[in-house]
Amino acid sequence: MIEDDAYQGLNHLSTLILTGNPIQSLALGAFSGLSSLQKLVAVETNLASLEDFPIGHLKTLRELNVAHNLIHSFKFPEYFSNLPNLEHLDLSNNKIQNIYHEDLKVLHQMPLLNLSLDLSLNPLDFIEPGTFKEIKLNELTLRSNFNSTHVMKICIQGLAGLKINRLVLGEFKNERNLQSFDRSVLEGLCNLTFEQFRIAYFSEFPRDDTGLFNCLVNVSMISLLSLDLDSLEALPKDCRWQHLELINCNFKQFPTLKLNSLKKFVFIDNKGMSTFTKFELPNLQFLDLKRNHLSFKGCCSHTDFGTSKLKHLDLSFNDVITMSSNFLGLEQLEHLDFQHSNLKQANDFSVFLSLRNLRYLDISYTNTQVVFHGIFVGLVSLQTLKMAGNSFQNNLLPDIFTEMTNLTILDLSKCQLERVSQMAFHSLPKLQVLNMSHNKLLSLDTLPYKPLHSLQILDCSFNRIMESKEQELQHLPRSLALLNLTQNDFACVCEHQSFLQWVKDQRQLLVGAEQMMCTQPLDMQDMPVLSFRNATCQMNKMIISVSVLTILLVSVAGVLVYKFYFHLMLLAGCKKYGRGESTYDAFVIYSSQDEDWVRNELVKNLEEGVPPFQLCLHYRDFIPGVAIAANIIQEGFHKSRKVIVVVSQHFIQSRWCIFEYEIAQTWQFLSSRAGIIFIVLQKLEKSLLRQQVELYRLLNRNTYLEWEDSVLGRHIFWRRLRKALLDGKPWRPEGTADADSRQQEATAST
């Protein structure tokens, strides 16, 4: 029930939909107050008559839909004369059976020139002849109205005298009433005046089209939808068709047309053929051949379509199209669509070289791999380029858009791109929309987008972007209004802190910032990027800094201990043995290859001489089972007053000798005495000696003994060496006796 003034006060309401309400009562003032209503939908509201529908005061009403009701009479109420703006009346699926002259009295008195009337799915049996005479309508639709071709023929004859812009006849796909179709049904159309005609979904349509279209020669547009046509050959010679649509008509071969007047040809969803056949349509400007599974052995030039005036060409959703010409004679093309067809040889030459007027190009999903960088040469006027679903050599987007200075929309989605050349977009100053989604980009490298001064929308969703460096984000164009980064592999780690903070700061720029999710690390997986907290990084930085510093100090200490371990042992020994008496007069450091000289000369003259000196020799005095280094320090240095260093070429080349010499330097420093005596066995080459810098400097700064194998040289050598060894040696008279006894013991043992 709708009572009076139910919508009072809704002066600006333009649309009211009451669909599905089981209205039992409508007050006369039910729709009062709706002074601006333009669309009223009362579908399935149990409406039985237009007479009782209180809408006569709705002068602004443009569309009235009362379909699926119980209306039996087609009579237009008197109040229709108060609806001068009514443009669309839908009476489909009601109970109207008969239409009489009296029913349209109002239209005869006050014509509604722009009215479109839909009577589909009404069980029409009869239309009184002359009912529509001199009536002018914009459109009349009669679909699934007749239970026989005879009834249909009578009703069409009843339309005689009707002047109409567009007439639609036929049935619906799931509402088939006619078992067969008689060509004589259309003869009554000769008594109508109309510009456009569509006929759809008739079963058993005549295979022979001779005379079928005789009453349609003067229409400007004809559309044949889902008719079982084999061919279209017997067309009247004087056809004035300018627009022809053949949709899903099951043609066995491509129609051979010769229509000089035809400007627009739509031939789609006709899957009964496979090969395109050339035709002659000299004035054709619009050609739509999509979804036919056609193959083109050579495309495209004016000879294929018999015209040089073509401006719109759609070859999408077909089979293999082999490019063999660069659109010679088709220079006026403005719209070209190849999407979801299989393009061949598109990379062999500049296919689009002649299309300097082209505004729109779609080569999406055409199995094209861009190798030839001149593929788009000539497209100087192009404004929209769609090439999604293709690929590029090495998954790199090169500089191939050089001449497209007028391009405003570019779609590069699903092209498997991993990298973008820095110069890829340098010649696109007018680009406004760029789609880079569904690729394999690893980072948001914004430098290539810097020249895009007009860019407003950038879509980089569904890539593998983990982050973008802070300095790169500065290259985004200032004109950018929307940036989509959703569905990427963001790493929410402190290393990318600057990028994550940028995301928070640019929420207004980013599309669906709340849907940007982390994929790394595991504890942040599937968490919003916006939930990342910078404070965590500050704490982590402090912990890491302290940890690194601690590790560094420990490492340095370890290295120092490792490097100076023996020096530290020597220092500990100096403190332990520093105040005690020495066991040996000297610890001898020498190369094993000089051992003969040490045994036969040094030991014999010093230990058996007067006074005798006790030497520490590694082959005799080191304790077995103790590490060599430990013996050197504990037995050699700690228990000896002095150190004798026997310098030779063999000594300089021995790592152990150099090690012992370095420890000796430390020992001398710690003991605070000049305790190292250098003996040079033979002349040394300066180049060899310089390899040991410290030893070279010491020999230059300090006095050393030089061995000379002569009577005078030996005398001077031993005298100077004994004097050096006596320095700091406590004198003990019994030392001579001890030496004699040791010599006797050695002789006895021998």
mmCIF file of C-alpha atoms in Angstrom, residues 40 79 105-106 125 158 185 281 296 300 344 351 356 370 422 442 458 481 492 515 542 604 623 638 668 677:
data_model
loop_
_atom_site.group_PDB
_atom_site.id
_atom_site.type_symbol
_atom_site.label_atom_id
_atom_site.label_comp_id
_atom_site.label_asym_id
_atom_site.label_seq_id
_atom_site.Cartn_x
_atom_site.Cartn_y
_atom_site.Cartn_z
ATOM 1 C CA LEU A 40 9.974 5.054 -12.278
ATOM 2 C CA TYR A 79 -2.756 11.388 -18.806
ATOM 3 C CA LYS A 105 -5.629 7.739 -29.636
ATOM 4 C CA VAL A 106 -3.440 9.824 -27.314
ATOM 5 C CA ASP A 125 -2.468 -12.273 -31.554
ATOM 6 C CA GLY A 158 -0.847 -4.173 -38.682
ATOM 7 C CA VAL A 185 6.836 -12.637 -42.742
ATOM 8 C CA LEU A 281 33.891 -2.079 -49.658
ATOM 9 C CA PHE A 296 45.161 -13.890 -42.002
ATOM 10 C CA CYS A 300 47.401 -5.637 -43.659
ATOM 11 C CA LYS A 344 53.508 -13.319 -36.543
ATOM 12 C CA VAL A 351 54.960 -2.793 -39.027
ATOM 13 C CA ARG A 356 50.899 8.322 -38.459
ATOM 14 C CA VAL A 370 59.800 -7.397 -28.588
ATOM 15 C CA GLN A 422 66.752 4.271 -17.572
ATOM 16 C CA LEU A 442 62.363 -6.542 -7.703
ATOM 17 C CA LEU A 458 51.241 4.422 -11.832
ATOM 18 C CA ALA A 481 48.180 11.312 -7.933
ATOM 19 C CA CYS A 492 59.729 -5.205 6.671
ATOM 20 C CA GLN A 515 46.487 -3.837 1.875
ATOM 21 C CA MET A 542 71.637 -0.021 19.895
ATOM 22 C CA LYS A 604 134.344 -25.391 22.158
ATOM 23 C CA ILE A 623 113.417 -30.120 28.028
ATOM 24 C CA HIS A 638 114.447 -16.618 31.297
ATOM 25 C CA GLN A 668 116.009 -7.036 25.966
ATOM 26 C CA ILE A 677 125.350 -9.949 21.005
#
